[in-house]
Short mmCIF file of C-alpha atoms in Angstrom, two decimals:
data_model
loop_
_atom_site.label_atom_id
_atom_site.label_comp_id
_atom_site.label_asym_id
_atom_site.label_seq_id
_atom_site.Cartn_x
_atom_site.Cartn_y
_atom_site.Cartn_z
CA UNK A 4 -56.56 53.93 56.03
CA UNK A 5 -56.26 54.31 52.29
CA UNK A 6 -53.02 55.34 52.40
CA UNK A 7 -51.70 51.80 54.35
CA UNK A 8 -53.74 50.16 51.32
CA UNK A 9 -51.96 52.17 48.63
CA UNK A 10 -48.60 51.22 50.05
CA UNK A 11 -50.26 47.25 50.35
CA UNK A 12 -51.18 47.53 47.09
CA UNK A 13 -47.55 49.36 45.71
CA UNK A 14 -46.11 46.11 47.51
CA UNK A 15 -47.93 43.77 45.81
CA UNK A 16 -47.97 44.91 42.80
CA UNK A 17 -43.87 44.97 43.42
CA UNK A 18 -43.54 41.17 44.99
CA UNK A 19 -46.08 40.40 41.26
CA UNK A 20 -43.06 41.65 39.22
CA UNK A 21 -40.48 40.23 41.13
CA UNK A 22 -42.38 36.99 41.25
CA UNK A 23 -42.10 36.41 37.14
CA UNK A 24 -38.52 35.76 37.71
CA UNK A 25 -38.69 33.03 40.12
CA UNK A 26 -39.59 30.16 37.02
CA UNK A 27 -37.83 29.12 33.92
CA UNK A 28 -37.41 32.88 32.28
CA UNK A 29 -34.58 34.29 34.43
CA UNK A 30 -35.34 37.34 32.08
CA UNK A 31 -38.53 38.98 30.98
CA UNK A 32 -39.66 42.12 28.75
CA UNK A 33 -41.99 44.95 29.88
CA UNK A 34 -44.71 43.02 27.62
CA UNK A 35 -43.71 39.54 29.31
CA UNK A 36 -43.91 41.25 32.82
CA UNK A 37 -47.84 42.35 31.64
CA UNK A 38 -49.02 39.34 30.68
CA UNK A 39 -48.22 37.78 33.76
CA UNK A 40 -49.18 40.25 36.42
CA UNK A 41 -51.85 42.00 34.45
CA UNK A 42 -50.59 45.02 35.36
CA UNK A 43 -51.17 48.27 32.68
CA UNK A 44 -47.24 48.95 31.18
CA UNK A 45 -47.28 52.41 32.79
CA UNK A 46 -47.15 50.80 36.04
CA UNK A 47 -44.88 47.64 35.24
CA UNK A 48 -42.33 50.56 33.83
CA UNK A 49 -43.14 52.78 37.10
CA UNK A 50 -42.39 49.59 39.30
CA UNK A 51 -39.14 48.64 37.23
CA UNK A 52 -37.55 51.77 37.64
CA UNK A 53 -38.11 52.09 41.82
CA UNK A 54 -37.19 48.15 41.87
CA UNK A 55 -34.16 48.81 39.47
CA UNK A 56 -33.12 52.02 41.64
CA UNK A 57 -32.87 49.60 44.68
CA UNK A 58 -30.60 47.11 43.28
CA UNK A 59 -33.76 44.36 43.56
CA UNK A 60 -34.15 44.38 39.17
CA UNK A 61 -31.36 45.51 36.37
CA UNK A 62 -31.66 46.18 32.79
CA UNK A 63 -30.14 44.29 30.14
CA UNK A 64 -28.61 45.24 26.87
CA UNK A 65 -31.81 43.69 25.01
CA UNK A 66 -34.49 45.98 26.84
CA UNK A 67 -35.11 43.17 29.33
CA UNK A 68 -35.37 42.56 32.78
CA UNK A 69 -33.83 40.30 35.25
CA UNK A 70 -33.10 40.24 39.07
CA UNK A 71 -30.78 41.82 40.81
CA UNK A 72 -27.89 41.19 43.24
CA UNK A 73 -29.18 43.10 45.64
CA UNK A 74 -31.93 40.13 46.31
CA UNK A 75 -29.50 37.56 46.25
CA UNK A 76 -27.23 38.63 48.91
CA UNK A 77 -30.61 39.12 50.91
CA UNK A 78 -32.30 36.15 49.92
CA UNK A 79 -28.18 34.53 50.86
CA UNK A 80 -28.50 36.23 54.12
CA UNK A 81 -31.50 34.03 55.66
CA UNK A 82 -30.11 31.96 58.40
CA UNK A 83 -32.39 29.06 57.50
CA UNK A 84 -31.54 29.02 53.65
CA UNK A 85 -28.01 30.04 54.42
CA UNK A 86 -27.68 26.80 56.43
CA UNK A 87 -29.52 24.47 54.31
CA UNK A 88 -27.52 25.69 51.52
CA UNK A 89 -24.21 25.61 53.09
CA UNK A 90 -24.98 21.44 54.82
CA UNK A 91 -26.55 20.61 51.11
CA UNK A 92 -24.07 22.04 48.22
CA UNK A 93 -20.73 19.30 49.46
CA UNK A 94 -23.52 16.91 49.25
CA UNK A 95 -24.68 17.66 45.95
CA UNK A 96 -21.23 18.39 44.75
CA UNK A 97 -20.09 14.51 45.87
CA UNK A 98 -23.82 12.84 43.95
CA UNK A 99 -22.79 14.58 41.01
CA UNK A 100 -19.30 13.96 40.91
CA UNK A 101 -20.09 10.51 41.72
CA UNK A 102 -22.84 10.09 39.23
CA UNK A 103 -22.21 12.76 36.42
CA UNK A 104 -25.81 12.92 36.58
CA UNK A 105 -27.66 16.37 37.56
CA UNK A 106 -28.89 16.79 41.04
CA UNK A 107 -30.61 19.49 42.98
CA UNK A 108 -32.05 20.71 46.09
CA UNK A 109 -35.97 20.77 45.55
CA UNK A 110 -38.49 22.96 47.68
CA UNK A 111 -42.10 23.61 46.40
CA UNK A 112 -44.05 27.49 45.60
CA UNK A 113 -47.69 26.64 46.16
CA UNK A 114 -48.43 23.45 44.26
CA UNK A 115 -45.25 23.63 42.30
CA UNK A 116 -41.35 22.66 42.37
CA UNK A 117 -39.20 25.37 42.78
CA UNK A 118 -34.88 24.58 43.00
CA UNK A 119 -32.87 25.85 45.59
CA UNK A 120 -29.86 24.66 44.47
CA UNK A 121 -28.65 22.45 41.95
CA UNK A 122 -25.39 21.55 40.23
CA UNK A 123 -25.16 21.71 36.29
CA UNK A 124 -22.24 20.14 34.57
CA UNK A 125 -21.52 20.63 30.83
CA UNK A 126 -24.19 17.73 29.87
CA UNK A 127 -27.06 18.70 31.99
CA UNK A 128 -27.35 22.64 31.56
CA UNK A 129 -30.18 21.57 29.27
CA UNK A 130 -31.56 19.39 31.67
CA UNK A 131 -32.50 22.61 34.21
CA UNK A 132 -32.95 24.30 30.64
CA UNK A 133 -35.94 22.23 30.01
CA UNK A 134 -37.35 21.24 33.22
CA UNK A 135 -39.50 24.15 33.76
CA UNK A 136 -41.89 24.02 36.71
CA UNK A 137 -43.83 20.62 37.00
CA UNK A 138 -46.83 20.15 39.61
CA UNK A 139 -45.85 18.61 42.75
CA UNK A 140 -48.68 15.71 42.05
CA UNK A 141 -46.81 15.07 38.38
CA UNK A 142 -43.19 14.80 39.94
CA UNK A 143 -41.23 12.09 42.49
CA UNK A 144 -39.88 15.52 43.52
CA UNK A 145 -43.73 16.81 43.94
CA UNK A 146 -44.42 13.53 45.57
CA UNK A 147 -41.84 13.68 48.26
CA UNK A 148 -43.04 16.89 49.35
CA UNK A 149 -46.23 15.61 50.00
CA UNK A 150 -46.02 12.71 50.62
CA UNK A 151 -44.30 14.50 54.19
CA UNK A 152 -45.84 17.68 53.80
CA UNK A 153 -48.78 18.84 56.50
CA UNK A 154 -51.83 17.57 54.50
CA UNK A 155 -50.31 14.33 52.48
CA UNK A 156 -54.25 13.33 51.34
CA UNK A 157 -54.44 16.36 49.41
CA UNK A 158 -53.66 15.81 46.32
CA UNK A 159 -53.37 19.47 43.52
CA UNK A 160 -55.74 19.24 41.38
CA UNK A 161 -58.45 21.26 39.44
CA UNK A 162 -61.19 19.01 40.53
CA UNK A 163 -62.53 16.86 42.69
CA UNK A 164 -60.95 13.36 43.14
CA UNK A 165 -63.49 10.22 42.83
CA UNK A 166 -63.13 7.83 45.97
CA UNK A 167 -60.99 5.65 44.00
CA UNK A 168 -58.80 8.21 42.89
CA UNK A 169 -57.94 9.23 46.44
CA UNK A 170 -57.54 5.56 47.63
CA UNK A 171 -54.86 5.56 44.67
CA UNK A 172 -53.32 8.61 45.98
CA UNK A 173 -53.16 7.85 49.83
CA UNK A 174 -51.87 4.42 48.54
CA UNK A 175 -49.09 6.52 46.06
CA UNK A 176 -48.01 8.27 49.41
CA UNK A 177 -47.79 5.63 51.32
CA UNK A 178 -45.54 3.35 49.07
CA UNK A 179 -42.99 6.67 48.98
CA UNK A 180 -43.12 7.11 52.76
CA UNK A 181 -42.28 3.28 53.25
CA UNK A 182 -39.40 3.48 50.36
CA UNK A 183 -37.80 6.83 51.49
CA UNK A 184 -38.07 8.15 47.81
CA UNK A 185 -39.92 8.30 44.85
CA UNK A 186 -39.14 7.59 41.30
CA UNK A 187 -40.12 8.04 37.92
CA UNK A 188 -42.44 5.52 36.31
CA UNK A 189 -40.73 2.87 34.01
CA UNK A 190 -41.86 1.23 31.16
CA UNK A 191 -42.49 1.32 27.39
CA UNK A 192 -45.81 4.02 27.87
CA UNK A 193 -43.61 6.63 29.08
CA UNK A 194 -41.93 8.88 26.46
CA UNK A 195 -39.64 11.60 28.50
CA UNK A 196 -35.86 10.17 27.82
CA UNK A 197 -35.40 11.60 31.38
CA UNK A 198 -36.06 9.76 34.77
CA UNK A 199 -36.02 11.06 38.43
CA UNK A 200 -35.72 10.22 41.65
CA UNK A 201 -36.13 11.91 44.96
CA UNK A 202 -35.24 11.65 48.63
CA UNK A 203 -36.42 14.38 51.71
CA UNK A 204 -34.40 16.08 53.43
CA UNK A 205 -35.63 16.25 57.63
CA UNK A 206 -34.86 19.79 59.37
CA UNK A 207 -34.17 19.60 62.92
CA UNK A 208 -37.70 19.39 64.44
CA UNK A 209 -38.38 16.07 61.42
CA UNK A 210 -40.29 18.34 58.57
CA UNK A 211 -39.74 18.03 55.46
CA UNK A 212 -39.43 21.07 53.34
CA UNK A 213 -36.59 20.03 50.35
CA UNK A 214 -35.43 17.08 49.07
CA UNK A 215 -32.47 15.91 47.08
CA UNK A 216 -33.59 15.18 43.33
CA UNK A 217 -31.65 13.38 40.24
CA UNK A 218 -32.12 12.77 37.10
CA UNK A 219 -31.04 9.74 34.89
CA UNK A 220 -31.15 8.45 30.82
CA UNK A 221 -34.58 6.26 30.87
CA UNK A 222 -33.29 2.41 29.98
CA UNK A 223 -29.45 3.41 31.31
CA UNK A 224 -30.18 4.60 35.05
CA UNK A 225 -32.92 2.71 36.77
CA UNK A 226 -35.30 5.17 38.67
CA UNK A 227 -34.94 2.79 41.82
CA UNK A 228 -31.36 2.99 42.09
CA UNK A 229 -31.24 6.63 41.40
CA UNK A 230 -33.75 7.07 44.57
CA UNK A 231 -31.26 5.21 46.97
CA UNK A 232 -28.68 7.65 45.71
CA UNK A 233 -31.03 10.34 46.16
CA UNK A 234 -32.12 8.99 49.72
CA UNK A 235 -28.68 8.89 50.63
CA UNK A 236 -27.71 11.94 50.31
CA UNK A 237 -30.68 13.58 51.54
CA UNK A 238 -30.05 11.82 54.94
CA UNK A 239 -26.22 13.29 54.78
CA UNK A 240 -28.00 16.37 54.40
CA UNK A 241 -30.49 15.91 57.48
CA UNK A 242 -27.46 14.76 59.52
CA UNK A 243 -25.33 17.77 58.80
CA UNK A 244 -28.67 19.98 59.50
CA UNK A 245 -28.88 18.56 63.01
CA UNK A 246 -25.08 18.80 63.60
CA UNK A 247 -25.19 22.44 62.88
CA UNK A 248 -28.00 22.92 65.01
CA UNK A 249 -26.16 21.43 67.75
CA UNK A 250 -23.09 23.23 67.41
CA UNK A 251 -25.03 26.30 67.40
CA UNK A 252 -27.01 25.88 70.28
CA UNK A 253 -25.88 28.94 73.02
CA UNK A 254 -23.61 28.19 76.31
CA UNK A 255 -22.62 24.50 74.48
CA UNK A 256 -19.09 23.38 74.97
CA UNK A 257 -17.30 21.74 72.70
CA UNK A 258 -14.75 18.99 73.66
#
């Protein structure tokens, strides 16, 4: 029995590592890696080396870290993602090109935004550069997501919401579900230059797990316009996701 928990506990400690790639810091240092995990250096070095053997983490020239290709080409490799990706990019590719604005394709890691995809012309790589990782509740990205997610009256927070506070939030949700998006706040009390809007995107059995997201100049792209962009690409996305489906389907004919 203690030997299955060793290797548990070799594989957590692994997915830790791994896991303090996945944000803003596409590289990281040994001392980086520590402060995250809490791990003791001897081990972070000890789990480096078997990772970087395996093709999952390489070495840079500076002494740091970042993942490998071996990870992509598996993460590439899921049929789900593979699909999603494959319906979503010409989508993306046509808002931007459209819009010159950045877009993405949003999903969430526990009670934050995480990006799939997304497409970065010359004037927005410092868009992605400084987006970091919001909270879904702090985001129309975040909001989308739960707004359709399994448990839309939770709301992520550190405390306990007052009765009024979750009649504000339930009421949030439902103005998003009855637009098809959600946008950025306007007005003079808001100081981010940026604003965003965001649209779901339905898989095949009507879940929402992404949506299409992009961004605007506050006071030169209104937030509610950007959303209708946003919604209708997301629902070019959810129609190609059910056309694949049925052209995959086994013993269908095709005319």
């Amino acid at each position: 029995m203690s030997g299955i928990n060793g290797k548990r506990g070799v594989l957590a400690r692994a997915f830790d590592i791994l896991g303090c790639f996945t944000g803003g810091e596409p590289e990281r240092s040994v001392a980086d890696i520590c402060a995250v995990t809490n791990l003791p250096p001897a081990t972070v070095h000890r789990m480096l080396a078997t990772l970087s053997e395996h093709g999952a983490i390489e070495r840079t020239g500076r002494g740091r870290y970042r993942l490998g290709p071996r990870l992509w080409r598996l993460g590439h490799g899921v049929p789900d993602i593979r699909l999603l990706r494959d319906c979503a990019r010409p989508a993306l590719v046509d808002l931007h090109a459209s819009t010159r604005l950045p877009v993405a394709l949003v999903t969430r890691d526990g009670d934050r935004l995480h990006i799939i995809d997304k497409i970065a012309g010359r004037s927005t790589v410092r868009v992605w550069e400084q987006f970091g990782l919001p909270t879904l509740d702090e985001h129309p990205a975040g909001l989308v997501l739960l707004a359709w997610g399994r448990d839309p009256d939770h709301r992520p927070t550190s405390r306990p919401l007052r009765s009024e506070e979750q009649f504000a939030w339930r009421q949030t949700l439902a103005q998003v579900r009855q637009n098809g998006f959600a946008y950025s706040p306007t007005g003079t009390q808001h100081t981010s230059p940026l604003v965003w809007a965001a649209a779901p995107v339905f898989a095949e059995d009507q879940t929402v797990g992404t949506c299409v997201m992009i961004g605007g100049r506050r006071g030169q792209h209104p937030p509610v316009s950007l959303g209708r962009q946003a919604r209708m690409t997301a629902r070019e996305i959810s129609a190609g996701l059910r056309g694949r489906d049925e052209d995959t389907t086994p013993g269908r004919t095709h005319a």
